[in-house]
Amino acid sequence: MAEEEAKGLDYIPEVILKKRKNRDELAFIRKKQLELGNHKKNKKKVSDIKRPEDFVLEFRSKEIDLIRMKQRVKRPKASPPPLKSNLVFIIRIQGGKNDMHPKTKRILNNLNLRSLFTGVFAKASDGLFQKLLKVQPYVTYGYPNDKSVKDLIFKKGCTIIEGNPVPLTDNNIIEQALGEHKILGIEDLVNEIARVGDHFREVMRFLGPLKLNKPEAGVLHWKKQVFSEGGDTGNREDKINDLINKMN
């Protein structure tokens, strides 16, 4: 009595597997095209349709971002150099919607850097630099001089009223919001920021993020390495003023 030997799996040539994969992808896209065609109000384009591989790549990018954040924080560091100023200006220069972990996005939102090429003033502290270390691949920062502070506020300064940015072209807006702190106009505002005065926090709550110009070709190298190693990100110290001048 001889039992039939279990048959092995049939060999399928690689070219046929690739054809099947392409056929399945085309069927998936065609299905989405038909769904979009049946909903005329839906303005999504076929190019916006995500394939299964896109979701995998997006997930991997976010996980890598989180791992690298933890590595930067755990990496042993020498004692930080003495601060050259109490005032820091931070610019977001990297980071799309799908390549960063939610923790990274949360920190950027907390810094009021929700979109590319926005900048904010902040008071230098150990806590601030710890945050900046976590989001280092997406930001660059340094110590702005008085001229940069004045130019930024006069050209890009705005406040948020009913969800909309309003340029600081009328001192009455400033006086109504900050008059109780003896900040009555734009010059007072600039002075309070530049010297990180007693009411700096109130001024930052009043001031919206500064929408900077997209840098011209060659200004940034689009590398996530730190500035001191030939990249774009991290601490530029006084050199931040050169970048401010090119983006203001």
mmCIF file with all atom_site columns, N, CA and C in Angstrom, residues 11-50:
data_model
loop_
_atom_site.group_PDB
_atom_site.id
_atom_site.type_symbol
_atom_site.label_atom_id
_atom_site.label_alt_id
_atom_site.label_comp_id
_atom_site.label_asym_id
_atom_site.label_entity_id
_atom_site.label_seq_id
_atom_site.pdbx_PDB_ins_code
_atom_site.Cartn_x
_atom_site.Cartn_y
_atom_site.Cartn_z
_atom_site.occupancy
_atom_site.B_iso_or_equiv
_atom_site.pdbx_formal_charge
_atom_site.auth_seq_id
_atom_site.auth_comp_id
_atom_site.auth_asym_id
_atom_site.auth_atom_id
_atom_site.pdbx_PDB_model_num
ATOM 1   N N  . TYR A 1 11 ? 5.576   25.578 -9.526  1.00 0.00 ? 11 TYR A N  1
ATOM 2   C CA . TYR A 1 11 ? 6.474   26.720 -9.733  1.00 0.00 ? 11 TYR A CA 1
ATOM 3   C C  . TYR A 1 11 ? 5.801   27.731 -10.646 1.00 0.00 ? 11 TYR A C  1
ATOM 4   N N  . ILE A 1 12 ? 5.780   28.970 -10.205 1.00 0.00 ? 12 ILE A N  1
ATOM 5   C CA . ILE A 1 12 ? 5.199   30.042 -11.010 1.00 0.00 ? 12 ILE A CA 1
ATOM 6   C C  . ILE A 1 12 ? 6.315   31.010 -11.380 1.00 0.00 ? 12 ILE A C  1
ATOM 7   N N  . PRO A 1 13 ? 6.563   31.198 -12.654 1.00 0.00 ? 13 PRO A N  1
ATOM 8   C CA . PRO A 1 13 ? 7.640   32.106 -13.072 1.00 0.00 ? 13 PRO A CA 1
ATOM 9   C C  . PRO A 1 13 ? 7.440   33.519 -12.522 1.00 0.00 ? 13 PRO A C  1
ATOM 10  N N  . GLU A 1 14 ? 8.548   34.178 -12.248 1.00 0.00 ? 14 GLU A N  1
ATOM 11  C CA . GLU A 1 14 ? 8.509   35.520 -11.661 1.00 0.00 ? 14 GLU A CA 1
ATOM 12  C C  . GLU A 1 14 ? 7.783   36.508 -12.569 1.00 0.00 ? 14 GLU A C  1
ATOM 13  N N  . VAL A 1 15 ? 7.943   36.355 -13.875 1.00 0.00 ? 15 VAL A N  1
ATOM 14  C CA . VAL A 1 15 ? 7.303   37.294 -14.804 1.00 0.00 ? 15 VAL A CA 1
ATOM 15  C C  . VAL A 1 15 ? 5.782   37.233 -14.688 1.00 0.00 ? 15 VAL A C  1
ATOM 16  N N  . ILE A 1 16 ? 5.260   36.038 -14.421 1.00 0.00 ? 16 ILE A N  1
ATOM 17  C CA . ILE A 1 16 ? 3.800   35.890 -14.266 1.00 0.00 ? 16 ILE A CA 1
ATOM 18  C C  . ILE A 1 16 ? 3.339   36.531 -12.966 1.00 0.00 ? 16 ILE A C  1
ATOM 19  N N  . LEU A 1 17 ? 4.136   36.374 -11.898 1.00 0.00 ? 17 LEU A N  1
ATOM 20  C CA . LEU A 1 17 ? 3.792   37.011 -10.622 1.00 0.00 ? 17 LEU A CA 1
ATOM 21  C C  . LEU A 1 17 ? 3.756   38.524 -10.756 1.00 0.00 ? 17 LEU A C  1
ATOM 22  N N  . LYS A 1 18 ? 4.723   39.082 -11.506 1.00 0.00 ? 18 LYS A N  1
ATOM 23  C CA . LYS A 1 18 ? 4.733   40.528 -11.718 1.00 0.00 ? 18 LYS A CA 1
ATOM 24  C C  . LYS A 1 18 ? 3.512   40.983 -12.503 1.00 0.00 ? 18 LYS A C  1
ATOM 25  N N  . LYS A 1 19 ? 3.125   40.191 -13.507 1.00 0.00 ? 19 LYS A N  1
ATOM 26  C CA . LYS A 1 19 ? 1.937   40.541 -14.290 1.00 0.00 ? 19 LYS A CA 1
ATOM 27  C C  . LYS A 1 19 ? 0.690   40.532 -13.420 1.00 0.00 ? 19 LYS A C  1
ATOM 28  N N  . ARG A 1 20 ? 0.606   39.541 -12.525 1.00 0.00 ? 20 ARG A N  1
ATOM 29  C CA . ARG A 1 20 ? -0.545  39.473 -11.621 1.00 0.00 ? 20 ARG A CA 1
ATOM 30  C C  . ARG A 1 20 ? -0.583  40.688 -10.697 1.00 0.00 ? 20 ARG A C  1
ATOM 31  N N  . LYS A 1 21 ? 0.595   41.053 -10.185 1.00 0.00 ? 21 LYS A N  1
ATOM 32  C CA . LYS A 1 21 ? 0.668   42.211 -9.293  1.00 0.00 ? 21 LYS A CA 1
ATOM 33  C C  . LYS A 1 21 ? 0.215   43.481 -10.018 1.00 0.00 ? 21 LYS A C  1
ATOM 34  N N  . ASN A 1 22 ? 0.716   43.679 -11.247 1.00 0.00 ? 22 ASN A N  1
ATOM 35  C CA . ASN A 1 22 ? 0.320   44.864 -12.017 1.00 0.00 ? 22 ASN A CA 1
ATOM 36  C C  . ASN A 1 22 ? -1.166  44.849 -12.338 1.00 0.00 ? 22 ASN A C  1
ATOM 37  N N  . ARG A 1 23 ? -1.686  43.648 -12.636 1.00 0.00 ? 23 ARG A N  1
ATOM 38  C CA . ARG A 1 23 ? -3.111  43.531 -12.942 1.00 0.00 ? 23 ARG A CA 1
ATOM 39  C C  . ARG A 1 23 ? -3.963  43.884 -11.730 1.00 0.00 ? 23 ARG A C  1
ATOM 40  N N  . ASP A 1 24 ? -3.530  43.410 -10.546 1.00 0.00 ? 24 ASP A N  1
ATOM 41  C CA . ASP A 1 24 ? -4.276  43.715 -9.323  1.00 0.00 ? 24 ASP A CA 1
ATOM 42  C C  . ASP A 1 24 ? -4.239  45.206 -9.011  1.00 0.00 ? 24 ASP A C  1
ATOM 43  N N  . GLU A 1 25 ? -3.072  45.828 -9.239  1.00 0.00 ? 25 GLU A N  1
ATOM 44  C CA . GLU A 1 25 ? -2.959  47.267 -8.986  1.00 0.00 ? 25 GLU A CA 1
ATOM 45  C C  . GLU A 1 25 ? -3.857  48.058 -9.929  1.00 0.00 ? 25 GLU A C  1
ATOM 46  N N  . LEU A 1 26 ? -3.873  47.669 -11.193 1.00 0.00 ? 26 LEU A N  1
ATOM 47  C CA . LEU A 1 26 ? -4.734  48.358 -12.168 1.00 0.00 ? 26 LEU A CA 1
ATOM 48  C C  . LEU A 1 26 ? -6.207  48.195 -11.810 1.00 0.00 ? 26 LEU A C  1
ATOM 49  N N  . ALA A 1 27 ? -6.565  47.002 -11.342 1.00 0.00 ? 27 ALA A N  1
ATOM 50  C CA . ALA A 1 27 ? -7.950  46.768 -10.937 1.00 0.00 ? 27 ALA A CA 1
ATOM 51  C C  . ALA A 1 27 ? -8.315  47.633 -9.736  1.00 0.00 ? 27 ALA A C  1
ATOM 52  N N  . PHE A 1 28 ? -7.368  47.784 -8.798  1.00 0.00 ? 28 PHE A N  1
ATOM 53  C CA . PHE A 1 28 ? -7.601  48.619 -7.610  1.00 0.00 ? 28 PHE A CA 1
ATOM 54  C C  . PHE A 1 28 ? -7.813  50.078 -8.006  1.00 0.00 ? 28 PHE A C  1
ATOM 55  N N  . ILE A 1 29 ? -6.939  50.579 -8.903  1.00 0.00 ? 29 ILE A N  1
ATOM 56  C CA . ILE A 1 29 ? -7.054  51.976 -9.345  1.00 0.00 ? 29 ILE A CA 1
ATOM 57  C C  . ILE A 1 29 ? -8.331  52.181 -10.144 1.00 0.00 ? 29 ILE A C  1
ATOM 58  N N  . ARG A 1 30 ? -8.679  51.211 -11.013 1.00 0.00 ? 30 ARG A N  1
ATOM 59  C CA . ARG A 1 30 ? -9.910  51.331 -11.810 1.00 0.00 ? 30 ARG A CA 1
ATOM 60  C C  . ARG A 1 30 ? -11.144 51.396 -10.910 1.00 0.00 ? 30 ARG A C  1
ATOM 61  N N  . LYS A 1 31 ? -11.123 50.589 -9.845  1.00 0.00 ? 31 LYS A N  1
ATOM 62  C CA . LYS A 1 31 ? -12.238 50.604 -8.908  1.00 0.00 ? 31 LYS A CA 1
ATOM 63  C C  . LYS A 1 31 ? -12.386 51.974 -8.272  1.00 0.00 ? 31 LYS A C  1
ATOM 64  N N  . LYS A 1 32 ? -11.254 52.572 -7.873  1.00 0.00 ? 32 LYS A N  1
ATOM 65  C CA . LYS A 1 32 ? -11.293 53.900 -7.268  1.00 0.00 ? 32 LYS A CA 1
ATOM 66  C C  . LYS A 1 32 ? -11.745 54.954 -8.276  1.00 0.00 ? 32 LYS A C  1
ATOM 67  N N  . GLN A 1 33 ? -11.327 54.787 -9.551  1.00 0.00 ? 33 GLN A N  1
ATOM 68  C CA . GLN A 1 33 ? -11.767 55.724 -10.591 1.00 0.00 ? 33 GLN A CA 1
ATOM 69  C C  . GLN A 1 33 ? -13.289 55.706 -10.739 1.00 0.00 ? 33 GLN A C  1
ATOM 70  N N  . LEU A 1 34 ? -13.834 54.502 -10.705 1.00 0.00 ? 34 LEU A N  1
ATOM 71  C CA . LEU A 1 34 ? -15.286 54.386 -10.834 1.00 0.00 ? 34 LEU A CA 1
ATOM 72  C C  . LEU A 1 34 ? -15.994 54.996 -9.629  1.00 0.00 ? 34 LEU A C  1
ATOM 73  N N  . GLU A 1 35 ? -15.405 54.790 -8.430  1.00 0.00 ? 35 GLU A N  1
ATOM 74  C CA . GLU A 1 35 ? -16.006 55.374 -7.235  1.00 0.00 ? 35 GLU A CA 1
ATOM 75  C C  . GLU A 1 35 ? -15.983 56.887 -7.292  1.00 0.00 ? 35 GLU A C  1
ATOM 76  N N  . LEU A 1 36 ? -14.866 57.446 -7.769  1.00 0.00 ? 36 LEU A N  1
ATOM 77  C CA . LEU A 1 36 ? -14.762 58.895 -7.888  1.00 0.00 ? 36 LEU A CA 1
ATOM 78  C C  . LEU A 1 36 ? -15.700 59.426 -8.955  1.00 0.00 ? 36 LEU A C  1
ATOM 79  N N  . GLY A 1 37 ? -15.872 58.638 -10.028 1.00 0.00 ? 37 GLY A N  1
ATOM 80  C CA . GLY A 1 37 ? -16.768 59.065 -11.093 1.00 0.00 ? 37 GLY A CA 1
ATOM 81  C C  . GLY A 1 37 ? -18.206 59.122 -10.655 1.00 0.00 ? 37 GLY A C  1
ATOM 82  N N  . ASN A 1 38 ? -18.565 58.280 -9.696  1.00 0.00 ? 38 ASN A N  1
ATOM 83  C CA . ASN A 1 38 ? -19.933 58.258 -9.186  1.00 0.00 ? 38 ASN A CA 1
ATOM 84  C C  . ASN A 1 38 ? -20.197 59.344 -8.157  1.00 0.00 ? 38 ASN A C  1
ATOM 85  N N  . HIS A 1 39 ? -19.160 60.049 -7.739  1.00 0.00 ? 39 HIS A N  1
ATOM 86  C CA . HIS A 1 39 ? -19.305 61.127 -6.768  1.00 0.00 ? 39 HIS A CA 1
ATOM 87  C C  . HIS A 1 39 ? -18.673 62.387 -7.356  1.00 0.00 ? 39 HIS A C  1
ATOM 88  N N  . LYS A 1 40 ? -19.445 63.117 -8.132  1.00 0.00 ? 40 LYS A N  1
ATOM 89  C CA . LYS A 1 40 ? -18.924 64.278 -8.843  1.00 0.00 ? 40 LYS A CA 1
ATOM 90  C C  . LYS A 1 40 ? -18.433 65.364 -7.899  1.00 0.00 ? 40 LYS A C  1
ATOM 91  N N  . LYS A 1 41 ? -19.002 65.401 -6.717  1.00 0.00 ? 41 LYS A N  1
ATOM 92  C CA . LYS A 1 41 ? -18.595 66.435 -5.767  1.00 0.00 ? 41 LYS A CA 1
ATOM 93  C C  . LYS A 1 41 ? -17.240 66.147 -5.149  1.00 0.00 ? 41 LYS A C  1
ATOM 94  N N  . ASN A 1 42 ? -16.799 64.897 -5.272  1.00 0.00 ? 42 ASN A N  1
ATOM 95  C CA . ASN A 1 42 ? -15.509 64.525 -4.711  1.00 0.00 ? 42 ASN A CA 1
ATOM 96  C C  . ASN A 1 42 ? -14.408 65.030 -5.630  1.00 0.00 ? 42 ASN A C  1
ATOM 97  N N  . LYS A 1 43 ? -13.577 65.903 -5.163  1.00 0.00 ? 43 LYS A N  1
ATOM 98  C CA . LYS A 1 43 ? -12.550 66.541 -5.987  1.00 0.00 ? 43 LYS A CA 1
ATOM 99  C C  . LYS A 1 43 ? -11.208 65.815 -5.936  1.00 0.00 ? 43 LYS A C  1
ATOM 100 N N  . LYS A 1 44 ? -11.143 64.667 -5.301  1.00 0.00 ? 44 LYS A N  1
ATOM 101 C CA . LYS A 1 44 ? -9.887  63.938 -5.241  1.00 0.00 ? 44 LYS A CA 1
ATOM 102 C C  . LYS A 1 44 ? -9.486  63.456 -6.633  1.00 0.00 ? 44 LYS A C  1
ATOM 103 N N  . LYS A 1 45 ? -8.205  63.552 -6.934  1.00 0.00 ? 45 LYS A N  1
ATOM 104 C CA . LYS A 1 45 ? -7.680  63.102 -8.206  1.00 0.00 ? 45 LYS A CA 1
ATOM 105 C C  . LYS A 1 45 ? -7.236  61.649 -8.094  1.00 0.00 ? 45 LYS A C  1
ATOM 106 N N  . VAL A 1 46 ? -7.168  60.986 -9.247  1.00 0.00 ? 46 VAL A N  1
ATOM 107 C CA . VAL A 1 46 ? -6.709  59.607 -9.249  1.00 0.00 ? 46 VAL A CA 1
ATOM 108 C C  . VAL A 1 46 ? -5.282  59.524 -8.727  1.00 0.00 ? 46 VAL A C  1
ATOM 109 N N  . SER A 1 47 ? -4.482  60.567 -8.992  1.00 0.00 ? 47 SER A N  1
ATOM 110 C CA . SER A 1 47 ? -3.094  60.574 -8.531  1.00 0.00 ? 47 SER A CA 1
ATOM 111 C C  . SER A 1 47 ? -2.999  60.606 -7.011  1.00 0.00 ? 47 SER A C  1
ATOM 112 N N  . ASP A 1 48 ? -4.100  61.005 -6.341  1.00 0.00 ? 48 ASP A N  1
ATOM 113 C CA . ASP A 1 48 ? -4.104  61.064 -4.888  1.00 0.00 ? 48 ASP A CA 1
ATOM 114 C C  . ASP A 1 48 ? -4.413  59.715 -4.239  1.00 0.00 ? 48 ASP A C  1
ATOM 115 N N  . ILE A 1 49 ? -4.813  58.749 -5.058  1.00 0.00 ? 49 ILE A N  1
ATOM 116 C CA . ILE A 1 49 ? -5.174  57.443 -4.509  1.00 0.00 ? 49 ILE A CA 1
ATOM 117 C C  . ILE A 1 49 ? -3.923  56.746 -3.994  1.00 0.00 ? 49 ILE A C  1
ATOM 118 N N  . LYS A 1 50 ? -3.992  56.275 -2.766  1.00 0.00 ? 50 LYS A N  1
ATOM 119 C CA . LYS A 1 50 ? -2.856  55.578 -2.172  1.00 0.00 ? 50 LYS A CA 1
ATOM 120 C C  . LYS A 1 50 ? -2.960  54.082 -2.427  1.00 0.00 ? 50 LYS A C  1
#
